[in-house]
Amino acid sequence: MIVIKQRLHFSSRSFLMIFMKKNEGRPMGRPRSFDRDAALESAMRLFWRHGYDGVSYQQLMEAMHVTPPTVYAAFGNKASLYQHALDHYYRNWVGGLSYLDAANSLSEAAELFLRSTAKALVNPEGEIGCMINVGMLASHPDNAALTQDVAERRARFQAGIAQAFRKWVPTDEDAAKLARFLNTILQGMSVQARDGATLDQLNETIDYALRGVGHAS
């Protein structure tokens, strides 16, 4: 028994030494060529264009030029990847509303917000519409948690609108009502853009919407 144990111990150690020698200098984990942001940008665009259920895992792998183990290590499963893609979208394509500080009145701020949004919805450098506003509006019941997550993201964005416009209205309640109105216009334009509406057509919608904004206060 002692001899057998010694031989087994020697064999295991020899195998380990050979394995380490063979893999010496080889990077562990994700390949060095893995570009996280580039892969995430590719996944985001597929999700943005086709929706969560409209994209297969295989399509994501091909677009990201990575293997499943790499994706799992970097982002988790498909649902987690979608959430990462939403974060990436918000950081790189939505951003904050600090640009509204340049406005001198409520009507000017509302116009700046809506015109800027319309341009973004049909920006040829991106995909059509708003990824958050058109995302997960309908999905498989198994994705209920993800659907709720996207709904909460929409709610947070609307709350951000209210906060940005608070300086031009008398109360928090007025700001919330105005934000709901402006976000409703935004969401409607997002769907219209997906259906082929042009920037000129979206601006016509904004013209009508702005007629009532000056009376919000």
XYZ file of C-alpha atoms in Angstrom:
217
model
C 0.000 0.000 0.000
C 2.820 2.391 0.856
C 4.559 1.751 -2.451
C 1.303 2.250 -4.372
C 0.596 5.531 -2.572
C 4.085 6.798 -3.297
C 3.738 5.906 -6.961
C 0.340 7.607 -7.152
C 1.728 10.684 -5.461
C 4.683 10.772 -7.847
C 2.409 10.292 -10.848
C 0.070 13.151 -9.815
C 2.965 15.469 -9.136
C 4.582 14.610 -12.460
C 1.320 15.296 -14.298
C 0.943 18.638 -12.554
C 4.494 19.649 -13.436
C 3.988 18.647 -17.081
C 0.655 20.574 -17.208
C 2.219 23.687 -15.689
C 5.159 23.517 -18.060
C 2.876 23.078 -21.049
C 0.699 26.026 -20.059
C 3.533 28.260 -18.900
C 2.981 31.775 -20.166
C -0.567 31.016 -21.291
C -3.149 33.532 -19.908
C -5.721 32.154 -17.515
C -9.431 32.915 -17.756
C -10.621 35.195 -20.574
C -8.319 35.641 -23.577
C -6.203 38.778 -23.643
C -7.865 39.768 -26.903
C -11.272 39.960 -25.209
C -12.607 43.520 -25.484
C -15.408 43.773 -22.940
C -16.833 47.075 -24.162
C -16.767 46.044 -27.821
C -18.498 42.745 -27.021
C -21.078 44.546 -24.914
C -21.693 47.096 -27.666
C -22.399 44.265 -30.128
C -24.789 42.543 -27.728
C -26.524 45.832 -26.938
C -27.165 46.547 -30.606
C -28.708 43.120 -31.180
C -30.963 43.473 -28.134
C -31.825 47.044 -29.110
C -32.739 46.019 -32.646
C -34.559 42.741 -32.014
C -35.544 42.729 -28.342
C -34.627 40.211 -25.683
C -36.703 37.306 -26.989
C -35.800 38.105 -30.591
C -32.119 37.269 -30.127
C -30.757 33.766 -29.615
C -27.740 32.984 -27.499
C -25.946 31.709 -30.587
C -26.550 34.994 -32.401
C -25.124 36.877 -29.438
C -21.989 34.723 -29.409
C -21.438 35.257 -33.120
C -21.944 39.015 -32.893
C -19.675 39.327 -29.868
C -17.008 37.030 -31.381
C -16.635 35.155 -28.105
C -17.307 31.721 -26.688
C -20.012 30.916 -24.110
C -17.482 30.424 -21.266
C -16.109 33.911 -21.924
C -19.565 35.465 -21.834
C -20.499 33.626 -18.636
C -17.279 34.754 -16.995
C -17.751 38.381 -18.025
C -21.520 38.899 -17.889
C -23.324 35.838 -16.542
C -26.330 34.300 -18.312
C -28.406 35.851 -21.092
C -30.644 37.807 -18.714
C -27.633 39.227 -16.924
C -26.018 40.096 -20.267
C -29.190 41.966 -21.229
C -29.014 43.999 -18.027
C -25.367 44.804 -18.694
C -26.367 45.860 -22.207
C -29.058 48.169 -20.796
C -26.488 49.752 -18.483
C -24.132 50.178 -21.434
C -26.931 51.751 -23.465
C -27.781 54.222 -20.731
C -24.159 55.236 -20.184
C -23.306 55.665 -23.856
C -26.569 56.580 -25.597
C -28.794 58.250 -23.004
C -26.706 59.947 -20.360
C -27.994 62.617 -18.009
C -30.172 65.686 -18.458
C -27.666 68.305 -17.384
C -27.898 69.877 -20.849
C -31.284 71.275 -19.760
C -29.445 73.749 -17.537
C -28.923 75.824 -20.672
C -32.677 76.511 -20.875
C -34.099 79.751 -19.498
C -37.737 78.720 -19.156
C -40.037 75.741 -18.838
C -41.116 75.819 -22.466
C -37.516 76.164 -23.618
C -36.419 73.217 -21.462
C -39.317 71.062 -22.693
C -38.505 71.845 -26.313
C -34.817 71.137 -25.791
C -35.638 67.810 -24.134
C -38.072 66.658 -26.814
C -36.057 67.844 -29.828
C -32.902 66.203 -28.472
C -34.811 63.001 -27.812
C -36.286 62.958 -31.319
C -32.820 63.260 -32.857
C -31.540 60.409 -30.685
C -34.430 58.141 -31.672
C -33.493 58.266 -35.351
C -29.742 58.737 -34.961
C -28.180 56.797 -37.873
C -25.195 55.906 -35.682
C -27.419 53.896 -33.370
C -30.512 51.749 -33.717
C -34.033 53.117 -34.132
C -36.084 53.970 -31.066
C -35.245 53.804 -27.374
C -33.928 50.478 -26.125
C -35.374 50.979 -22.643
C -38.782 52.275 -23.687
C -39.433 49.560 -26.269
C -37.694 46.790 -24.329
C -39.533 43.915 -22.640
C -43.006 45.371 -23.230
C -44.096 41.808 -23.906
C -42.110 38.701 -23.083
C -42.337 35.099 -21.947
C -43.672 34.643 -18.396
C -40.351 33.083 -17.409
C -38.816 36.516 -17.936
C -41.120 38.287 -15.496
C -38.267 39.415 -13.248
C -36.394 40.901 -16.201
C -39.554 42.601 -17.450
C -40.009 44.168 -14.023
C -36.396 45.333 -14.024
C -36.864 47.180 -17.325
C -40.132 48.726 -16.077
C -38.272 50.008 -13.027
C -35.604 51.493 -15.277
C -38.322 53.386 -17.164
C -39.726 54.618 -13.869
C -36.301 55.815 -12.718
C -35.771 57.666 -15.976
C -39.141 59.383 -15.585
C -38.226 60.328 -12.026
C -35.029 61.830 -13.430
C -37.092 63.944 -15.818
C -39.181 65.198 -12.908
C -36.072 66.133 -10.978
C -34.581 67.956 -13.965
C -37.756 70.010 -14.498
C -38.477 70.718 -10.830
C -36.848 74.185 -11.010
C -39.502 75.372 -13.470
C -42.658 74.173 -11.679
C -44.039 75.033 -8.222
C -44.337 71.577 -6.619
C -42.979 68.028 -6.760
C -46.432 66.866 -7.823
C -46.406 69.247 -10.780
C -42.935 68.017 -11.737
C -44.126 64.400 -11.605
C -47.141 65.159 -13.803
C -45.002 67.044 -16.308
C -42.452 64.219 -16.374
C -45.198 61.699 -17.060
C -46.473 63.823 -19.926
C -43.042 64.344 -21.471
C -42.112 60.680 -21.039
C -45.380 59.637 -22.666
C -44.488 61.779 -25.696
C -41.000 60.248 -25.697
C -42.339 56.691 -25.539
C -44.862 57.369 -28.284
C -42.181 58.850 -30.516
C -39.990 55.835 -29.869
C -42.673 53.516 -31.205
C -43.369 55.873 -34.112
C -39.669 55.905 -34.972
C -39.579 52.107 -34.979
C -42.507 52.193 -37.384
C -40.625 54.469 -39.772
C -41.430 58.032 -38.661
C -38.866 60.590 -39.815
C -37.276 63.331 -37.726
C -39.512 65.901 -39.428
C -42.596 63.907 -38.488
C -41.428 63.536 -34.906
C -40.834 67.278 -34.738
C -44.382 67.884 -35.961
C -45.602 65.828 -33.012
C -43.412 67.895 -30.708
C -44.902 71.114 -32.118
C -48.338 69.976 -31.022
C -47.114 68.784 -27.629
C -45.340 72.046 -26.827
C -48.512 74.073 -27.222
C -49.682 72.893 -23.834
C -46.405 72.756 -21.912
C -46.345 76.473 -21.171
C -49.532 76.050 -19.162
C -48.145 73.235 -16.997
C -47.123 75.642 -14.239
